[in-house]
Coordinates of C-alpha atoms and ligand atoms in Angstrom, one line a residue:
M1 CA -14.5 8.2 -51.9
L2 CA -18.4 8.0 -53.5
S3 CA -21.4 8.6 -49.9
L4 CA -23.1 5.5 -49.9
D5 CA -26.1 4.6 -52.3
L6 CA -28.2 3.4 -50.0
D7 CA -30.5 2.4 -52.0
Y8 CA -28.6 0.0 -53.3
V9 CA -27.7 -0.8 -49.5
R10 CA -31.3 -1.7 -48.7
K11 CA -32.1 -3.0 -52.0
Q12 CA -28.6 -5.2 -49.6
F13 CA -31.7 -6.0 -46.6
P14 CA -35.5 -7.4 -47.3
A15 CA -36.7 -5.9 -44.2
F16 CA -37.0 -3.5 -46.1
S17 CA -39.2 -4.2 -48.8
T18 CA -41.0 -6.4 -46.7
P19 CA -44.9 -5.9 -46.4
S20 CA -45.6 -5.9 -42.9
L21 CA -42.8 -2.7 -42.4
E22 CA -43.7 -0.8 -44.7
G23 CA -43.3 3.1 -43.2
Q24 CA -41.9 1.8 -39.8
A25 CA -39.1 3.6 -39.2
F26 CA -36.5 1.6 -38.0
F27 CA -34.5 2.8 -34.5
E28 CA -33.7 0.1 -32.6
N29 CA -30.1 -0.8 -34.7
A30 CA -28.0 -1.2 -31.1
G31 CA -30.5 -4.1 -29.3
G32 CA -29.9 -5.9 -33.2
S33 CA -29.3 -5.4 -36.6
Y34 CA -31.8 -5.9 -39.8
M35 CA -29.9 -8.9 -41.6
C36 CA -28.6 -9.0 -45.1
Q37 CA -29.6 -11.0 -47.9
P38 CA -26.7 -12.6 -48.7
V39 CA -26.5 -14.6 -44.6
I40 CA -30.5 -15.5 -45.0
D41 CA -28.7 -17.3 -47.7
R42 CA -25.8 -19.0 -46.5
F43 CA -28.4 -19.9 -43.5
A44 CA -31.0 -20.9 -46.6
R45 CA -28.1 -23.3 -48.3
Y46 CA -26.3 -25.0 -45.0
F47 CA -29.7 -26.2 -43.4
E48 CA -30.6 -27.2 -46.8
Q49 CA -27.5 -28.9 -48.0
R50 CA -24.7 -28.9 -45.4
K51 CA -26.6 -29.6 -41.6
V52 CA -24.6 -32.1 -40.8
Q53 CA -21.7 -33.0 -38.6
P54 CA -19.3 -30.8 -40.2
Y55 CA -15.2 -31.4 -41.2
Y56 CA -15.7 -35.2 -42.0
A57 CA -14.7 -37.3 -45.4
F58 CA -17.9 -37.2 -47.3
A59 CA -19.4 -33.1 -49.3
A60 CA -21.6 -32.2 -47.1
S61 CA -19.6 -32.4 -44.5
K62 CA -16.6 -31.0 -45.8
E63 CA -18.5 -28.2 -47.4
A64 CA -19.9 -27.8 -43.8
G65 CA -16.8 -27.4 -42.7
M66 CA -14.6 -25.1 -45.1
E67 CA -17.6 -23.0 -44.8
M68 CA -16.5 -22.2 -41.5
D69 CA -13.1 -22.1 -41.5
L70 CA -14.0 -19.1 -44.3
A71 CA -15.4 -17.5 -41.8
H72 CA -13.0 -17.5 -39.9
V73 CA -9.8 -16.3 -42.0
R74 CA -12.5 -13.9 -43.6
L75 CA -13.1 -12.0 -41.0
A76 CA -10.5 -12.0 -38.7
S77 CA -8.7 -10.5 -42.0
Y78 CA -11.9 -8.2 -41.7
L79 CA -10.4 -7.0 -37.9
N80 CA -6.3 -7.7 -39.1
V81 CA -6.2 -9.9 -37.1
P82 CA -4.5 -13.8 -38.1
A83 CA -7.6 -16.3 -38.0
D84 CA -5.8 -18.5 -35.7
E85 CA -7.1 -15.1 -33.0
V86 CA -10.8 -15.7 -33.9
M87 CA -13.6 -17.4 -31.9
F88 CA -17.1 -17.3 -32.1
G89 CA -19.5 -17.7 -29.3
P90 CA -22.9 -18.0 -28.5
S91 CA -23.2 -14.1 -27.0
T92 CA -21.0 -11.4 -25.6
S93 CA -22.6 -11.9 -22.5
E94 CA -21.5 -16.1 -22.1
N95 CA -18.0 -14.5 -23.8
T96 CA -17.1 -12.7 -21.4
Y97 CA -19.1 -15.2 -18.6
V98 CA -16.5 -17.8 -19.8
L99 CA -13.2 -14.9 -20.2
A100 CA -13.0 -14.4 -16.6
Q101 CA -12.9 -18.1 -15.1
A102 CA -10.2 -17.7 -17.9
F103 CA -8.6 -15.1 -15.9
A104 CA -9.8 -16.3 -12.2
G105 CA -7.8 -18.8 -13.7
R106 CA -4.8 -17.3 -13.7
M107 CA -4.8 -14.8 -11.3
S108 CA -3.7 -14.2 -7.7
V109 CA -5.1 -12.7 -4.6
G110 CA -4.9 -8.9 -4.5
D111 CA -4.5 -8.9 -8.8
V112 CA -6.6 -5.2 -9.8
I113 CA -9.5 -5.6 -12.7
I114 CA -10.9 -2.2 -13.3
V115 CA -14.0 -2.2 -15.1
S116 CA -15.3 1.1 -16.4
G117 CA -18.6 2.1 -14.7
Q118 CA -20.3 3.0 -18.7
E119 CA -20.7 -0.4 -19.9
H120 CA -23.8 -2.7 -21.0
E121 CA -23.4 -5.2 -17.8
A122 CA -22.4 -8.0 -20.2
N123 CA -18.7 -6.8 -19.3
S124 CA -19.3 -6.1 -15.3
G125 CA -20.6 -8.2 -13.9
V126 CA -18.4 -11.2 -14.7
W127 CA -15.8 -8.8 -13.0
R128 CA -16.6 -7.5 -9.8
R129 CA -17.9 -10.8 -9.4
L130 CA -14.3 -12.3 -9.4
E131 CA -13.9 -9.5 -6.4
D132 CA -15.3 -13.7 -4.7
K133 CA -12.1 -14.8 -5.3
G134 CA -10.7 -12.2 -3.9
I135 CA -9.5 -10.5 -6.9
T136 CA -9.6 -6.5 -6.1
I137 CA -12.1 -4.5 -8.5
R138 CA -11.9 -0.4 -9.4
I139 CA -14.2 1.2 -10.6
W140 CA -13.2 3.0 -13.2
E141 CA -15.7 6.1 -13.0
V142 CA -18.0 8.4 -15.8
D143 CA -18.5 11.7 -15.5
P144 CA -22.4 11.6 -14.0
D145 CA -23.0 14.9 -15.7
D146 CA -22.8 13.0 -19.7
G147 CA -21.9 10.2 -19.1
R148 CA -18.1 10.2 -20.0
L149 CA -14.8 8.9 -19.7
H150 CA -12.7 10.1 -18.5
I151 CA -7.9 9.3 -18.9
E152 CA -7.6 11.2 -16.0
T153 CA -10.1 9.2 -13.7
L154 CA -8.0 6.0 -15.1
L155 CA -4.6 6.7 -14.4
P156 CA -4.7 7.1 -10.9
L157 CA -6.3 2.9 -10.8
L158 CA -3.2 1.8 -12.7
D159 CA -1.1 0.0 -10.5
D160 CA 1.6 -3.0 -10.9
R161 CA -1.4 -5.8 -9.2
T162 CA -3.2 -4.5 -12.7
R163 CA -3.8 -7.3 -15.2
L164 CA -6.9 -6.3 -16.7
V165 CA -9.1 -3.4 -18.1
A166 CA -12.3 -4.1 -19.3
M167 CA -14.3 -1.2 -21.0
T168 CA -16.2 -0.2 -24.2
H169 CA -15.2 0.5 -27.6
C170 CA -18.7 2.7 -27.4
S171 CA -21.3 2.1 -24.5
N172 CA -24.6 1.7 -26.2
V173 CA -26.1 4.7 -24.0
V174 CA -23.8 7.2 -24.4
G175 CA -22.3 6.8 -27.8
E176 CA -19.5 8.3 -28.0
I177 CA -16.5 6.3 -29.6
N178 CA -14.1 6.3 -26.8
P179 CA -10.1 6.7 -27.2
V180 CA -8.9 2.8 -27.0
R181 CA -5.9 3.2 -28.2
K182 CA -4.5 5.1 -25.9
V183 CA -6.8 3.2 -23.7
A184 CA -4.5 0.6 -24.6
D185 CA -1.1 2.6 -24.3
I186 CA -1.8 3.7 -20.7
T187 CA -3.1 0.4 -19.5
H188 CA 0.4 -1.7 -21.5
E189 CA 2.3 0.6 -19.9
A190 CA 1.1 -0.5 -16.4
G191 CA 1.4 -4.4 -17.7
A192 CA -2.1 -5.0 -17.8
L193 CA -4.3 -6.3 -20.3
L194 CA -7.0 -4.3 -22.4
L195 CA -10.6 -6.5 -23.2
I196 CA -12.7 -4.4 -25.4
D197 CA -16.7 -4.7 -25.7
G198 CA -16.8 -3.9 -29.1
V199 CA -20.6 -4.8 -30.0
S200 CA -21.6 -1.3 -29.5
Y201 CA -19.3 -0.5 -32.5
C202 CA -18.7 -2.9 -35.0
P203 CA -22.2 -2.3 -36.9
H204 CA -20.4 0.8 -37.7
G205 CA -17.6 -0.9 -39.7
F206 CA -14.9 -3.4 -37.8
P207 CA -12.4 -2.1 -36.5
D208 CA -8.4 -2.2 -37.0
V209 CA -7.8 -4.2 -33.7
D210 CA -4.6 -4.7 -34.1
A211 CA -4.1 -0.3 -35.1
L212 CA -6.5 0.0 -32.0
G213 CA -4.2 -2.3 -29.2
A214 CA -7.0 -4.2 -27.8
D215 CA -5.6 -7.5 -25.9
I216 CA -9.3 -8.9 -27.2
Y217 CA -12.1 -7.1 -28.6
L218 CA -15.4 -8.8 -28.5
F219 CA -18.8 -8.1 -30.4
S220 CA -21.9 -9.6 -31.7
T221 CA -22.8 -10.6 -35.6
Y222 CA -26.3 -10.0 -34.1
K223 CA -26.0 -6.3 -34.6
T224 CA -24.1 -5.9 -37.2
Y225 CA -26.2 -8.2 -40.1
G226 CA -24.8 -10.9 -39.0
P227 CA -26.2 -13.7 -37.2
H228 CA -26.7 -14.4 -33.6
Q229 CA -24.1 -15.0 -32.2
G230 CA -20.7 -13.5 -30.5
V231 CA -16.4 -13.3 -32.0
M232 CA -13.7 -13.1 -29.7
T233 CA -10.9 -11.8 -30.5
I234 CA -7.4 -13.1 -28.4
R235 CA -4.5 -11.6 -29.3
R236 CA -1.9 -14.5 -29.1
S237 CA 0.3 -12.3 -26.5
A238 CA -2.3 -13.1 -24.0
R239 CA -3.0 -16.7 -23.6
P240 CA -0.2 -16.7 -20.9
M241 CA -3.5 -14.7 -18.9
L242 CA -5.8 -17.6 -19.6
E243 CA -6.6 -21.2 -18.9
P244 CA -8.2 -22.6 -21.5
Q245 CA -12.3 -23.7 -21.1
A246 CA -11.9 -26.4 -24.0
H247 CA -12.2 -29.9 -23.2
Y248 CA -9.5 -30.9 -22.0
F249 CA -7.5 -32.5 -26.0
N250 CA -9.4 -29.7 -27.3
R251 CA -7.4 -27.3 -25.6
D252 CA -3.7 -26.9 -28.4
I253 CA -6.5 -25.6 -30.8
P254 CA -7.0 -22.0 -32.2
S255 CA -11.0 -22.3 -33.1
K256 CA -11.4 -24.3 -29.7
W257 CA -8.9 -23.5 -27.2
M258 CA -11.7 -20.8 -25.0
V259 CA -15.5 -22.2 -25.6
P260 CA -15.8 -24.6 -23.8
A261 CA -19.0 -25.8 -26.1
G262 CA -19.4 -26.2 -29.5
P263 CA -20.4 -23.4 -31.5
D264 CA -23.2 -23.3 -33.4
H265 CA -22.0 -24.1 -37.0
A266 CA -24.6 -23.0 -39.3
Q267 CA -24.9 -19.4 -37.3
V268 CA -20.6 -19.7 -37.9
A269 CA -21.3 -20.6 -42.1
A270 CA -23.5 -17.8 -42.3
S271 CA -21.6 -15.7 -40.8
N272 CA -19.6 -14.8 -43.7
G273 CA -22.3 -13.1 -45.8
M274 CA -21.5 -10.1 -43.8
M275 CA -18.8 -10.1 -45.1
D276 CA -20.2 -11.1 -48.8
Y277 CA -22.3 -8.3 -48.1
F278 CA -18.8 -5.6 -47.0
D279 CA -17.0 -6.6 -50.2
A280 CA -19.7 -6.8 -52.7
L281 CA -21.0 -2.9 -50.9
D282 CA -17.2 -1.2 -51.4
A283 CA -17.3 -2.8 -55.0
Y284 CA -19.6 -1.5 -56.3
H285 CA -18.6 2.1 -54.7
G286 CA -15.5 1.9 -56.4
G287 CA -13.0 0.2 -54.2
A288 CA -10.9 -2.1 -57.2
E289 CA -8.8 -4.6 -54.4
D290 CA -9.6 -6.3 -51.9
Q291 CA -6.4 -4.5 -49.1
G292 CA -8.4 -1.2 -47.4
R293 CA -11.9 -2.6 -47.6
P294 CA -12.6 -2.4 -44.3
R295 CA -11.3 1.2 -43.8
R296 CA -13.3 1.8 -46.9
I297 CA -16.8 0.5 -45.7
E298 CA -15.8 2.2 -42.1
T299 CA -15.9 5.9 -44.1
L300 CA -18.4 4.5 -45.9
F301 CA -20.8 3.8 -43.3
R302 CA -18.7 6.7 -40.7
E303 CA -19.5 9.7 -43.0
A304 CA -23.4 8.8 -44.4
E305 CA -24.0 7.9 -39.6
K306 CA -22.4 11.4 -39.2
T307 CA -24.9 13.4 -41.4
N308 CA -27.8 11.1 -40.1
L309 CA -26.4 11.7 -36.6
A310 CA -25.3 16.2 -36.8
P311 CA -29.6 16.4 -36.8
M312 CA -30.9 14.5 -35.0
L313 CA -27.8 16.3 -31.9
E314 CA -28.9 18.7 -32.6
Y315 CA -32.6 19.1 -32.3
I316 CA -32.3 17.0 -28.6
S317 CA -30.0 19.2 -28.1
A318 CA -31.5 22.6 -28.5
R319 CA -34.2 21.5 -26.3
N320 CA -34.8 22.7 -22.6
D321 CA -36.9 19.9 -21.7
L322 CA -33.7 16.5 -23.2
R323 CA -31.3 15.2 -21.3
L324 CA -29.5 14.2 -24.2
I325 CA -27.2 11.3 -22.6
G326 CA -23.9 11.4 -24.0
P327 CA -21.6 13.7 -26.2
A328 CA -23.4 16.2 -28.6
D329 CA -20.9 16.1 -31.0
P330 CA -21.2 13.5 -34.1
E331 CA -17.5 13.6 -34.7
I332 CA -16.2 11.4 -31.6
R333 CA -20.7 10.3 -30.9
A334 CA -22.0 6.8 -33.0
P335 CA -25.9 7.1 -33.5
T336 CA -26.8 5.5 -30.9
V337 CA -28.3 8.7 -29.2
A338 CA -29.9 7.5 -25.9
F339 CA -32.2 10.7 -23.8
V340 CA -34.8 11.4 -21.1
S341 CA -37.4 14.5 -19.8
A342 CA -38.2 16.3 -17.4
R343 CA -41.4 15.8 -18.5
M344 CA -42.4 12.8 -20.0
S345 CA -41.5 9.0 -18.9
S346 CA -39.1 7.0 -21.6
Q347 CA -42.0 4.4 -21.6
D348 CA -44.4 6.5 -22.8
I349 CA -41.9 7.9 -25.0
A350 CA -41.2 4.6 -26.7
R351 CA -44.8 3.8 -27.1
K352 CA -45.8 6.4 -28.2
L353 CA -42.9 7.1 -31.2
A354 CA -44.6 3.1 -32.1
D355 CA -47.7 4.4 -32.8
H356 CA -45.7 7.0 -35.1
G357 CA -44.2 4.0 -36.9
I358 CA -41.1 4.9 -35.1
M359 CA -39.8 1.6 -33.6
A360 CA -37.5 3.1 -30.9
G361 CA -36.1 1.5 -27.6
G362 CA -37.3 2.6 -23.9
G363 CA -35.5 0.6 -21.1
E364 CA -32.3 0.3 -19.9
Y365 CA -30.7 -1.8 -22.3
Y366 CA -28.7 -3.8 -19.4
A367 CA -26.2 -0.6 -19.1
V368 CA -28.1 -0.1 -15.3
R369 CA -24.7 1.4 -13.8
V370 CA -24.4 3.8 -16.4
L371 CA -27.6 5.4 -16.3
E372 CA -27.8 4.9 -12.6
K373 CA -24.6 6.7 -11.5
M374 CA -26.3 9.8 -14.3
G375 CA -28.9 10.3 -11.7
I376 CA -31.4 8.4 -13.8
D377 CA -34.0 5.9 -12.7
A378 CA -33.3 2.9 -14.7
A379 CA -36.5 1.0 -14.1
D380 CA -37.8 4.0 -16.8
G381 CA -35.1 4.2 -18.0
A382 CA -33.8 6.9 -21.3
V383 CA -35.6 6.7 -24.0
R384 CA -32.8 5.6 -27.4
L385 CA -33.0 6.4 -30.9
S386 CA -30.0 4.0 -33.0
F387 CA -29.6 4.4 -36.0
V388 CA -26.8 2.9 -38.6
H389 CA -25.6 2.8 -41.9
Y390 CA -29.0 2.3 -44.3
T391 CA -30.8 4.0 -42.1
S392 CA -32.3 7.4 -44.3
R393 CA -32.9 11.1 -44.1
E394 CA -36.2 10.4 -44.2
E395 CA -37.2 8.2 -41.3
I396 CA -35.0 10.7 -40.0
N397 CA -37.2 13.4 -40.2
Q398 CA -40.0 10.9 -39.1
A399 CA -38.1 10.4 -35.5
L400 CA -37.9 14.3 -35.0
T401 CA -41.8 15.2 -36.0
A402 CA -43.0 12.3 -34.6
L403 CA -40.8 13.5 -30.9
D404 CA -42.0 17.0 -32.3
A405 CA -45.6 16.3 -31.5
I406 CA -45.3 14.1 -28.4
L407 CA -42.8 15.9 -26.3
Ligands
PLP1 C1 -22.4 -2.5 -25.7 C2 -23.1 -3.9 -25.5 N1 -22.3 -5.7 -24.9 C3 -22.8 -6.6 -24.7 C4 -23.9 -6.1 -25.3 C5 -24.6 -8.1 -24.6 O1 -24.4 -8.4 -26.1 P1 -24.7 -10.0 -26.4 O2 -26.5 -9.7 -26.7 O3 -24.9 -10.8 -27.4 O4 -24.7 -11.2 -25.3 C6 -25.2 -5.3 -25.3 C7 -25.9 -6.3 -25.9 O5 -27.0 -5.4 -26.1 C8 -23.9 -4.5 -26.3 O6 -25.5 -3.4 -26.7

């Protein structure tokens, strides 16, 4: 297989040829990625030609509806699930909020939900609040030294009252790619469902949700080169555990039953642009057929990212004044690299990085609980350098040179 052609990749993102961004190395991708050209093109066409109520008989409306339906089908195919298991909602935080109401409607007092301590608040607070309804919440705590989750500490939490385990595929500060398949097997053996927050994983390649074994898989397309919305995959087998949250007459419609309000039509339609990009990228790199495309894209991304991740992890690990959050092994983590300094505040470092043309975050990233568990002051937070496949080695060097000058 060919390795990623970065020139080709960067031509698909107008941000890389925008004068105001020239010289600015983008390291806040875990907050939201750049948008690829096909998504922008589809937005423009939708707003210019199809901005009408979809699914009626007139041509513009039919085309709008068809474009939305196509997004469902193509996204489902990338995730390896049937199209009627994919739904769009405004964001992952809103999707978990709705799902929590849905689970609460079908749970009894004393039922148990296990929530990992590594979560972004979007996949934590909504479950914890169900305690008010008599649901027992158990926390699968992280290792306070490095923020990692260990299966041995999950096992004693599971019992026959457990209905749900909520965990992240990859934390937005710890960065480790968690062993979802293993957790799915253990969870299912206990008779519970597994809900996975895939927001920080999906920018690095859409996963095979069927192979992962997650019953519910969530992510946000504004971090995967697309529009600002959330995607929910709910396997058919999980439906009996969920009370529909749509208008009563929409409760049997696959694209609507878990969505209280109408989706943003233009965003759903424009989501096709992500798959346009992935399809073209695969074809450019020699992918001759649709079969196997998502795995080839995931491998292309992962190999390119790991090559850049290794020197960054080495640099941070080698410094005595820096504490890396999460594992130092590029094989088991995504290129979302957070750290704190023993000498300087994270906010100061982030500000100084900006002076060196590094667009990076300093803060808690709504992952307050895991930072606090690790003894990190959430008010100052951590510095986060997060990147994706389109990041160049020159940009990695620019970030490391800037850190050298600042620290
Ligand atoms: C790991 C993770 N989960 C969930 C979310 C929330 O996603 P959304 O902004 O779509 O609500 C984020 C956002 O940063 C995140 O990083």
